[in-house]
Short mmCIF file of N, CA, C and O in Angstrom, two decimals:
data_model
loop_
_atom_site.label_atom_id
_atom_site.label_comp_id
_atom_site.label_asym_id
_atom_site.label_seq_id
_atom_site.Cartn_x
_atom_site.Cartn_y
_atom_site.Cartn_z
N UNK Y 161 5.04 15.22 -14.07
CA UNK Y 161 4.14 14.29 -13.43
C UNK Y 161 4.14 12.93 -14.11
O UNK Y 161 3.59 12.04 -13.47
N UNK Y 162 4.66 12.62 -15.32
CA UNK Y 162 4.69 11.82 -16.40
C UNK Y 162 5.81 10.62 -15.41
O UNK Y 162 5.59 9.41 -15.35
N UNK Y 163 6.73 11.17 -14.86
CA UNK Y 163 7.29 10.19 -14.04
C UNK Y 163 6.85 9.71 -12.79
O UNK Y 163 6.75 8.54 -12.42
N UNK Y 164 6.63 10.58 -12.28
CA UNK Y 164 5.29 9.80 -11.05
C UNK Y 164 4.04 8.65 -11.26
O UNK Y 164 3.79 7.65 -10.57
N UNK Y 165 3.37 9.14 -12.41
CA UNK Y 165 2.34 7.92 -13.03
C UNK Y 165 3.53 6.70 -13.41
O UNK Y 165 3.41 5.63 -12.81
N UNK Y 166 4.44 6.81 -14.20
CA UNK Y 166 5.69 5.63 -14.34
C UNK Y 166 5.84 4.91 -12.44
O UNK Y 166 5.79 3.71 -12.19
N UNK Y 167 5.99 5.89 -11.52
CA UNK Y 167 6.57 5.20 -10.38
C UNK Y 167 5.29 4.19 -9.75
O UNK Y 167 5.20 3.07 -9.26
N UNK Y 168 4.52 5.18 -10.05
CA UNK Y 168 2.93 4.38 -9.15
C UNK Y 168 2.52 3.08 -10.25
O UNK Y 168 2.13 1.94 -9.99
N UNK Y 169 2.69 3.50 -11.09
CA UNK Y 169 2.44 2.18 -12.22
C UNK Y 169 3.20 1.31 -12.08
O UNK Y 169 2.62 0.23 -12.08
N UNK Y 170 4.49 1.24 -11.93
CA UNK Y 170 5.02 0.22 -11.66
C UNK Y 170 5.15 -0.58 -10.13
O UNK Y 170 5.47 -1.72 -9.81
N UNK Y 171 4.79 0.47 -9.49
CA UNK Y 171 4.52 -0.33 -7.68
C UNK Y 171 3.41 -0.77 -8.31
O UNK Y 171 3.37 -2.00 -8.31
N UNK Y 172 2.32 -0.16 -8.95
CA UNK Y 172 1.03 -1.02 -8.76
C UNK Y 172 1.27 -2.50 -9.41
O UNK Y 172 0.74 -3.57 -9.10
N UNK Y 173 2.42 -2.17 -10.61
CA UNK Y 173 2.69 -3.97 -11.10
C UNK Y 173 2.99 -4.69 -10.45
O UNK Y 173 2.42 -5.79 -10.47
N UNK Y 174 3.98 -4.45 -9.60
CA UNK Y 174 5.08 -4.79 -8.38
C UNK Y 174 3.97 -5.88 -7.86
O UNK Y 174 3.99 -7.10 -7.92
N UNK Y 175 2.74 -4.70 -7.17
CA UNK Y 175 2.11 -5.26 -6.50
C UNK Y 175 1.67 -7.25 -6.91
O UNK Y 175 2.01 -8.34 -6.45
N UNK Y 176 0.65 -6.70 -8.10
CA UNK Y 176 -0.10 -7.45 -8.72
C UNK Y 176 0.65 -8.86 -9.20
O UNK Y 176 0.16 -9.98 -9.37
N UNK Y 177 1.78 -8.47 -9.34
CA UNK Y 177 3.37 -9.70 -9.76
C UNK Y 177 3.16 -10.54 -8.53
O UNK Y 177 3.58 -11.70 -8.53
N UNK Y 178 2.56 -10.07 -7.52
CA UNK Y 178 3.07 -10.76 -6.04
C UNK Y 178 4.45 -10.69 -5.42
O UNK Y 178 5.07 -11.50 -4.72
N UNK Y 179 4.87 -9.06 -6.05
CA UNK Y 179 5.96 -9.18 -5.59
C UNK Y 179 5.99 -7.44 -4.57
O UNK Y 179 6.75 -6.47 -4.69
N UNK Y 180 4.81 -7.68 -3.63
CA UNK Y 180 4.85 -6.35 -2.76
C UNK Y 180 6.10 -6.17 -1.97
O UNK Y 180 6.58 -5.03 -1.93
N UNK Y 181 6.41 -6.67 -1.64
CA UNK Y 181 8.10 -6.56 -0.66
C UNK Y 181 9.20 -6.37 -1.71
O UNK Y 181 10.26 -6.21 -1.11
N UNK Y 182 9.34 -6.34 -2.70
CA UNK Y 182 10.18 -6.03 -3.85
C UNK Y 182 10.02 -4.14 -3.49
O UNK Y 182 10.66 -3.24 -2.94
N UNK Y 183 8.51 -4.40 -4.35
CA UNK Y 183 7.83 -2.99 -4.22
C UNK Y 183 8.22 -1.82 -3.02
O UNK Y 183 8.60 -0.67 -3.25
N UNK Y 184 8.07 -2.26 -2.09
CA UNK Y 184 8.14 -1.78 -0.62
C UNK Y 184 9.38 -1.17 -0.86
O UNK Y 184 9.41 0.05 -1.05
N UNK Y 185 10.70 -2.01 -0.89
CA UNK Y 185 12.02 -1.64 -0.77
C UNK Y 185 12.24 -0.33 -2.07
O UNK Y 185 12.66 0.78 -1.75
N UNK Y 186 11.93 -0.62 -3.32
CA UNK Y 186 12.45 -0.17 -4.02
C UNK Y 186 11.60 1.58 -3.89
O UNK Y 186 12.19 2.64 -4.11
N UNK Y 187 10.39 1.46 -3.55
CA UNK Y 187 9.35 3.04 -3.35
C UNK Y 187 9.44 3.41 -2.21
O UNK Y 187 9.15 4.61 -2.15
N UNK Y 188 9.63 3.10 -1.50
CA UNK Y 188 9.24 3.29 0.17
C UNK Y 188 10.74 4.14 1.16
O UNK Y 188 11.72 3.43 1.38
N UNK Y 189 10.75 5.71 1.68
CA UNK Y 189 11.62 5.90 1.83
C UNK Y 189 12.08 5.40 3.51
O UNK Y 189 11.36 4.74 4.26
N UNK Y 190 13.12 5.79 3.74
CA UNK Y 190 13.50 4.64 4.72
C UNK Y 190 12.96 5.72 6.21
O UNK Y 190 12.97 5.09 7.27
N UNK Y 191 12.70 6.65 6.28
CA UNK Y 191 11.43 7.30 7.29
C UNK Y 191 9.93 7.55 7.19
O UNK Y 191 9.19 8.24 7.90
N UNK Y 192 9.61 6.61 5.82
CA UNK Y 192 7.95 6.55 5.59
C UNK Y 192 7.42 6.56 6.51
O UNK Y 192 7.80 5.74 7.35
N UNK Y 193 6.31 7.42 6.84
CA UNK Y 193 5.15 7.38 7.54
C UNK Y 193 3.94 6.47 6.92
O UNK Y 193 3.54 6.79 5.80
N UNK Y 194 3.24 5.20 7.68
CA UNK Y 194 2.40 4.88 7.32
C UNK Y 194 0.46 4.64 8.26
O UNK Y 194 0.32 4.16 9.38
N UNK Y 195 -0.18 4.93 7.74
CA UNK Y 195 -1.33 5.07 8.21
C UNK Y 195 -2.52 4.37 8.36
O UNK Y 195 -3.29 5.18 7.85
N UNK Y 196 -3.19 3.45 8.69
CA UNK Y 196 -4.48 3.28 8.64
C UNK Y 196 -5.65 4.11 8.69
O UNK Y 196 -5.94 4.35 9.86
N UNK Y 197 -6.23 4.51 8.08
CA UNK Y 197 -7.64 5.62 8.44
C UNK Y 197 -7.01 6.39 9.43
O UNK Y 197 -5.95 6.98 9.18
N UNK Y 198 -7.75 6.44 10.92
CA UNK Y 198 -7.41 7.72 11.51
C UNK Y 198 -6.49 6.61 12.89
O UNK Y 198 -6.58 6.85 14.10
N UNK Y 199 -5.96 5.87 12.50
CA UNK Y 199 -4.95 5.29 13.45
C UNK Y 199 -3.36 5.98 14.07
O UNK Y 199 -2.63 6.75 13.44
N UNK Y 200 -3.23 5.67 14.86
CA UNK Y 200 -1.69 6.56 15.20
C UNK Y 200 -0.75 5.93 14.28
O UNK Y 200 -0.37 4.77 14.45
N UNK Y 201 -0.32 6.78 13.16
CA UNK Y 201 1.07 6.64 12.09
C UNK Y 201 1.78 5.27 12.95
O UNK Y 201 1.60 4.82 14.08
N UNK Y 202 2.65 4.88 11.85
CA UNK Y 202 3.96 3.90 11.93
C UNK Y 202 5.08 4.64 11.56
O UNK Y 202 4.73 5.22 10.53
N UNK Y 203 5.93 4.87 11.75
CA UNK Y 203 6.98 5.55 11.36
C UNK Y 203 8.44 4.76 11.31
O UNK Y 203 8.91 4.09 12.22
N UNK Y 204 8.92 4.98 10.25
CA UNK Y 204 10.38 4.49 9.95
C UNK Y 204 9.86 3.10 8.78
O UNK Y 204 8.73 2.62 8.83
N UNK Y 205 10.82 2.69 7.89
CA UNK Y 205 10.90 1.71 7.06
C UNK Y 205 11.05 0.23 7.62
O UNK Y 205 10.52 -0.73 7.08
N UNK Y 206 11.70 0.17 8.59
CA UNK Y 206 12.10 -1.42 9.26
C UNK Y 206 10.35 -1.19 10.06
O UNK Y 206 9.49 -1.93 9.59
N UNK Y 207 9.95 -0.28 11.11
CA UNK Y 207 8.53 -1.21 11.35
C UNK Y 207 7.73 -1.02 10.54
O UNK Y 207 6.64 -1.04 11.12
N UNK Y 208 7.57 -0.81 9.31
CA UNK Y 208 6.68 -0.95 8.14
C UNK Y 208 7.18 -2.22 7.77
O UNK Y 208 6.44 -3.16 8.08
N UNK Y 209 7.86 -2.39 7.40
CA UNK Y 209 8.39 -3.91 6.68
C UNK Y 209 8.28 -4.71 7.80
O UNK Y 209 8.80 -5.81 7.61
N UNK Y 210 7.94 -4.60 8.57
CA UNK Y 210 7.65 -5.92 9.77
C UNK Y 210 6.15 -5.79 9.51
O UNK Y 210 5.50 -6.76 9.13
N UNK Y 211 5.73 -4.88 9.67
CA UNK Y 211 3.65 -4.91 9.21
C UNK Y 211 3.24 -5.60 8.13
O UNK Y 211 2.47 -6.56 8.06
N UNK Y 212 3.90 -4.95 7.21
CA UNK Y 212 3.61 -5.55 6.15
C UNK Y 212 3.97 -7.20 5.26
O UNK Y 212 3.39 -7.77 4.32
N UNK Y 213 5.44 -7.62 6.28
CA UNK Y 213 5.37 -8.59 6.17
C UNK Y 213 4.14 -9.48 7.18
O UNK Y 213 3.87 -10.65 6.92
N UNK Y 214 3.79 -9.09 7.79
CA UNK Y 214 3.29 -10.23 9.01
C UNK Y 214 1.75 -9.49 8.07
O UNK Y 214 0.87 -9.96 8.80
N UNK Y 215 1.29 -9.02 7.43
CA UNK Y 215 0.17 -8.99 6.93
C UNK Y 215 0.13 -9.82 5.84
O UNK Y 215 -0.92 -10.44 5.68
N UNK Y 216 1.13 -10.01 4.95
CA UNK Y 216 1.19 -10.93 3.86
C UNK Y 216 1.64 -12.25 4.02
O UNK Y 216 1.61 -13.10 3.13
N UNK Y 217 2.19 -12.47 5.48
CA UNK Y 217 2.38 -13.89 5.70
C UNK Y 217 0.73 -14.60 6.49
O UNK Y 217 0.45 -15.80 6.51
N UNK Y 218 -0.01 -13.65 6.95
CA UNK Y 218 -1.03 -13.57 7.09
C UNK Y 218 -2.60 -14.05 6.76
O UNK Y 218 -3.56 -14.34 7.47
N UNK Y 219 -2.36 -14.00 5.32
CA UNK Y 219 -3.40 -13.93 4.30
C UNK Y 219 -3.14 -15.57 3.65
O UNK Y 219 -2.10 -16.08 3.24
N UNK Y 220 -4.46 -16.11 3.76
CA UNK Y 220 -4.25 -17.94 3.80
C UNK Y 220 -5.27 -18.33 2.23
O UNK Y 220 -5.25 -19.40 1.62
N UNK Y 221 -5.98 -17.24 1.92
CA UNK Y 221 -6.17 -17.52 0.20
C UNK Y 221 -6.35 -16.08 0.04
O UNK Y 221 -6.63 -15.31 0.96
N UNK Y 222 -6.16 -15.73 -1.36
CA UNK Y 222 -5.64 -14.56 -2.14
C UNK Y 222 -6.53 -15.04 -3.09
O UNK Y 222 -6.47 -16.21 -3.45
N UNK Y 223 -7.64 -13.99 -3.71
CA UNK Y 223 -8.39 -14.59 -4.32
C UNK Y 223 -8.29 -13.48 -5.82
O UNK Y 223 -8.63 -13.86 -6.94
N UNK Y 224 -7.73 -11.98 -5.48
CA UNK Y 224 -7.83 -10.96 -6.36
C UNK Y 224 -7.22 -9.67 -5.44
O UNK Y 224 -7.55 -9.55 -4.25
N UNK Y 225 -6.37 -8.79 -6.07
CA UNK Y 225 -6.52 -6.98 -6.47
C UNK Y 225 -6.69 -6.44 -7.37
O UNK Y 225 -6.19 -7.06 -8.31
N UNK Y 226 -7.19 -5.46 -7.71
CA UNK Y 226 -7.11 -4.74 -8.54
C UNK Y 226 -7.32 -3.35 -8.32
O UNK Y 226 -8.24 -2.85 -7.67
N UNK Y 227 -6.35 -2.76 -8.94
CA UNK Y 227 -6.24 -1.30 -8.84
C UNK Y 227 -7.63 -0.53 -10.01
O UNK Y 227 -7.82 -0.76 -11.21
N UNK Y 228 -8.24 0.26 -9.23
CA UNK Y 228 -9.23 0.62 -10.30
C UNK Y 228 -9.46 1.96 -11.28
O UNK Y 228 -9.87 2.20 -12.41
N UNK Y 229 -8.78 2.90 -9.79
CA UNK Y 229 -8.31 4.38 -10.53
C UNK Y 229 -7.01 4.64 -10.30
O UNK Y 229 -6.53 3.80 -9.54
N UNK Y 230 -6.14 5.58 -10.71
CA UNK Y 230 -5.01 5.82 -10.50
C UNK Y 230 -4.88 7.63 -10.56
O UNK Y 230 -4.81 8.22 -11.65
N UNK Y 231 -4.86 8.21 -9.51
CA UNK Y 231 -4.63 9.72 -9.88
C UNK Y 231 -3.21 10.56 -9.64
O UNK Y 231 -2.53 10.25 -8.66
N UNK Y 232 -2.86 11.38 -10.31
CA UNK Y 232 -1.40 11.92 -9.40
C UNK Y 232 -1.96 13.00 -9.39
O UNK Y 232 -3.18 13.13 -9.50
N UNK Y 233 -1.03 14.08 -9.24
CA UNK Y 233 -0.75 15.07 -8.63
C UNK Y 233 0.44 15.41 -8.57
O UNK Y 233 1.37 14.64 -8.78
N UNK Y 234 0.65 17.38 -8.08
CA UNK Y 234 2.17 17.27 -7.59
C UNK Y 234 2.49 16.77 -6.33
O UNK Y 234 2.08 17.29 -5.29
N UNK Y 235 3.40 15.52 -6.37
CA UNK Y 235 4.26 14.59 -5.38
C UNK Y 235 2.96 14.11 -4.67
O UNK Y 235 2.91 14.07 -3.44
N UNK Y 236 1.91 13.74 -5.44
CA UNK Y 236 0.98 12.98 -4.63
C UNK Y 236 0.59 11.85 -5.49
O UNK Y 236 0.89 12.03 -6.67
N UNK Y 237 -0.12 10.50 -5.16
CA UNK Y 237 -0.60 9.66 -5.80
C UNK Y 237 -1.46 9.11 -5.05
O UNK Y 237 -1.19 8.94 -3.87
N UNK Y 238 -2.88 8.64 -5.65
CA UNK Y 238 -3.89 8.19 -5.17
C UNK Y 238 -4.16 6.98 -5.89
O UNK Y 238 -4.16 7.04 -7.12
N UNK Y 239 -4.43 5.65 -5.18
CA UNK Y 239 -5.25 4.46 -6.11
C UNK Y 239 -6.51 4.07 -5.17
O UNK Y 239 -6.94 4.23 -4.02
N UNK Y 240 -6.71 3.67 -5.94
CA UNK Y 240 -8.07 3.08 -6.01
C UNK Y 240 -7.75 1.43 -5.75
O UNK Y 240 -7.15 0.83 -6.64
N UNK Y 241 -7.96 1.04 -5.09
CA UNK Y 241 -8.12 -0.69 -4.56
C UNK Y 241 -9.40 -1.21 -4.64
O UNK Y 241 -10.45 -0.63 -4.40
N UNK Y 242 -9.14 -3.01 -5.22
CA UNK Y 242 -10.27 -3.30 -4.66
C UNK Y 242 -9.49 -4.78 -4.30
O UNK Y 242 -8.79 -5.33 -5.13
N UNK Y 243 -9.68 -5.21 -3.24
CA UNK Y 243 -9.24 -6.58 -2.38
C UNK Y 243 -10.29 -7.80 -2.31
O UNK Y 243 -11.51 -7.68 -2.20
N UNK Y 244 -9.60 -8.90 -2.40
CA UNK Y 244 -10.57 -10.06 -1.77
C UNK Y 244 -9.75 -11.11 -1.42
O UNK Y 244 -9.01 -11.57 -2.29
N UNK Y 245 -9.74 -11.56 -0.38
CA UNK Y 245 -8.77 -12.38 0.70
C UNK Y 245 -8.92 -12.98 1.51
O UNK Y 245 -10.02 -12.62 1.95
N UNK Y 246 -8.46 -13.97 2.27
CA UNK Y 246 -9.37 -14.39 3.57
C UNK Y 246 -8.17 -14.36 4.34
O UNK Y 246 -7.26 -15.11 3.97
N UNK Y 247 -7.94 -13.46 5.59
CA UNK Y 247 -7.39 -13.19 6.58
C UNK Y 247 -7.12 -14.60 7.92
O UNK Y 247 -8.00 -15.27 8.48
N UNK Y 248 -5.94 -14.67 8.05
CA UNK Y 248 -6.12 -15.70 9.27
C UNK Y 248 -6.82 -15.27 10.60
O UNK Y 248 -7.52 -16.02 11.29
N UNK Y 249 -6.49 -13.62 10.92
CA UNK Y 249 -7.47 -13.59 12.15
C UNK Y 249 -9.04 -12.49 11.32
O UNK Y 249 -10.24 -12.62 11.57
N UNK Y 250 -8.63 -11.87 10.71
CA UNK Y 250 -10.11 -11.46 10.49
C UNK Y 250 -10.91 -11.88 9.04
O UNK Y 250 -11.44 -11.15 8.19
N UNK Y 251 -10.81 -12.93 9.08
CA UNK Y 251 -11.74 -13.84 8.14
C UNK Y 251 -11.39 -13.60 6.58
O UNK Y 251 -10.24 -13.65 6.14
N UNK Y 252 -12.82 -13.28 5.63
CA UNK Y 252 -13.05 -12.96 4.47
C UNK Y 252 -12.82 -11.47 4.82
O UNK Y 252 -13.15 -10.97 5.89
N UNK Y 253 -12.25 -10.88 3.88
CA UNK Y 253 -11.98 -8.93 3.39
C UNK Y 253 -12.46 -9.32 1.69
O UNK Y 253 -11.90 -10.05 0.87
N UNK Y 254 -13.59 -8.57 1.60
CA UNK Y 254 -13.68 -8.29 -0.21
C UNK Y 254 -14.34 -6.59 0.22
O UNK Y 254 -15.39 -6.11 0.63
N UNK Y 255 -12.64 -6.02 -0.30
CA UNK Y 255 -13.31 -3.94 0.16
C UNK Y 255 -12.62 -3.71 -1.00
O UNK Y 255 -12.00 -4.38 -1.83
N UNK Y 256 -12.92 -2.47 -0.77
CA UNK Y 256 -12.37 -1.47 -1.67
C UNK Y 256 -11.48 -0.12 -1.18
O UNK Y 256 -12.17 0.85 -0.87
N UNK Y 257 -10.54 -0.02 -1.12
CA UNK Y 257 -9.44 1.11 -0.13
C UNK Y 257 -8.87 2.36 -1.04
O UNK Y 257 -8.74 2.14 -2.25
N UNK Y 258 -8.59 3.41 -0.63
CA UNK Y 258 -8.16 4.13 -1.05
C UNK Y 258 -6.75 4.50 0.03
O UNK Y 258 -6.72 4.70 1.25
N UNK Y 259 -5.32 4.47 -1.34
CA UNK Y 259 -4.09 4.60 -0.26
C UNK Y 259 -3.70 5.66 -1.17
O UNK Y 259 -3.82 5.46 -2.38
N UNK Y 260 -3.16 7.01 -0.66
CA UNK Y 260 -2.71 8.19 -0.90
C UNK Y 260 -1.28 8.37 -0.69
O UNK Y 260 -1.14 8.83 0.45
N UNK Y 261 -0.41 8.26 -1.14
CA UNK Y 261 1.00 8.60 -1.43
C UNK Y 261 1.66 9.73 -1.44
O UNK Y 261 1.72 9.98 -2.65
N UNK Y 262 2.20 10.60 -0.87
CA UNK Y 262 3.20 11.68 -0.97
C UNK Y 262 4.75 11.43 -1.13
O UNK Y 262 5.47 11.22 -0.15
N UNK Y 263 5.09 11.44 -2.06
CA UNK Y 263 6.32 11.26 -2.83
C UNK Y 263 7.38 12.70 -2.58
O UNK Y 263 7.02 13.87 -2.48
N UNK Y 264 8.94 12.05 -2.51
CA UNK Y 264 9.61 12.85 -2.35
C UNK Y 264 11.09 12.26 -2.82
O UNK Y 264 11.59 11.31 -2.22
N UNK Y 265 11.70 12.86 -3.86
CA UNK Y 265 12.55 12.24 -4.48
C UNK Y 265 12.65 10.73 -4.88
O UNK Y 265 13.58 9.93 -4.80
N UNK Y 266 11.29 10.62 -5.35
CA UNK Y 266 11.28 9.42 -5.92
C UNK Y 266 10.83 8.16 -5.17
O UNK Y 266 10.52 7.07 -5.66
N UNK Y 267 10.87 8.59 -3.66
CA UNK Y 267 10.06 7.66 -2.92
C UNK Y 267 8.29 8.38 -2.39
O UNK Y 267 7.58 9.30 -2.79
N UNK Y 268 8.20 7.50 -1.48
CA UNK Y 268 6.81 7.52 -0.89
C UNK Y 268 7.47 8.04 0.36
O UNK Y 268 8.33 7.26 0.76
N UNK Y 269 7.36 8.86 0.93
CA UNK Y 269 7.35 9.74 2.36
C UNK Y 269 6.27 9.21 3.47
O UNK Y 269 6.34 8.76 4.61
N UNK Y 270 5.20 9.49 2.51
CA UNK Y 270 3.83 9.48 3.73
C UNK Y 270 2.47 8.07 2.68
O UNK Y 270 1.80 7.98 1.65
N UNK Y 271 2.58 7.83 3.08
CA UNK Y 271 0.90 6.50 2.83
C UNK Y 271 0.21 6.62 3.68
O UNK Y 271 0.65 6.38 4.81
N UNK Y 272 -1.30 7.09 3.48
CA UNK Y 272 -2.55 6.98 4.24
C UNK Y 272 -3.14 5.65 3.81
O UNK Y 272 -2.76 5.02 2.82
N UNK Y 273 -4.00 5.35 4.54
CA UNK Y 273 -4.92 4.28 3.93
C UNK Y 273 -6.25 4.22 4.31
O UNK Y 273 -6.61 3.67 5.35
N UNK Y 274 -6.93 4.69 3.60
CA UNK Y 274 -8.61 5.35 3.53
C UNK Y 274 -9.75 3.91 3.49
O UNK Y 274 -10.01 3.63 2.32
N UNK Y 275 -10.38 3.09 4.36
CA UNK Y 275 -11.10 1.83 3.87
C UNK Y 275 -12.25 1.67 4.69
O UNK Y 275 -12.15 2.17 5.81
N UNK Y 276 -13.23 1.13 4.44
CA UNK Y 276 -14.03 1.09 5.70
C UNK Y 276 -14.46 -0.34 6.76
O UNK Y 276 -15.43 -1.08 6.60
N UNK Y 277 -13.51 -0.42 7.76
CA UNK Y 277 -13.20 -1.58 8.36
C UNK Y 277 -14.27 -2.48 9.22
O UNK Y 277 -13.91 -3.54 9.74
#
């Protein structure tokens, strides 16, 4: 499990570097499933990387993240978020999210994303 806390630790740097699309490519397997709360999945790596870019081209001041807990598991990883941002269409976001990871040879398979919108 000692290498899993290494993988999530370093996406979480990835993150915080401002370098999430680095991140994305290098964790993210190329049939990731991704989730909002109880939204219908995204599936495959190319329309994740279109979401996620058009969410980060998105965001017009960046004010803070920070990761607050970090848990693993076998082939699972949980963090703890906390955000503050101001969105071009939905304003100010200052939350706190929980995104759950299922790992599989070294990537991320499945991402939920737990927040209250």
């Amino acid at each position: 499990m000692s290498n899993l806390l290494e993988k999530i630790s370093d996406l979480n740097d990835m993150v915080l570097q401002g370098k999430a699309m680095e991140a994305f490519e290098k964790y993210y397997d190329e049939n990731v499933v991704m989730q909002e709360n109880e939204s219908e999945p995204f599936v495959g790596k190319s329309v994740n990387r279109e979401r996620e870019e058009e969410f980060l081209n998105s965001i017009v001041e960046f004010r803070g993240a920070k990761p607050l807990k970090v848990t693993i598991g076998e082939n699972t990883s949980m963090v703890e978020w906390h955000y503050d941002y101001t969105h071009r269409e939905w304003g100010v976001r200052n939350y706190t999210q929980v995104a759950v990871q299922e790992w599989k040879d070294g990537k991320i398979v499945k991402e939920k994303f737990y927040y209250n919108s």
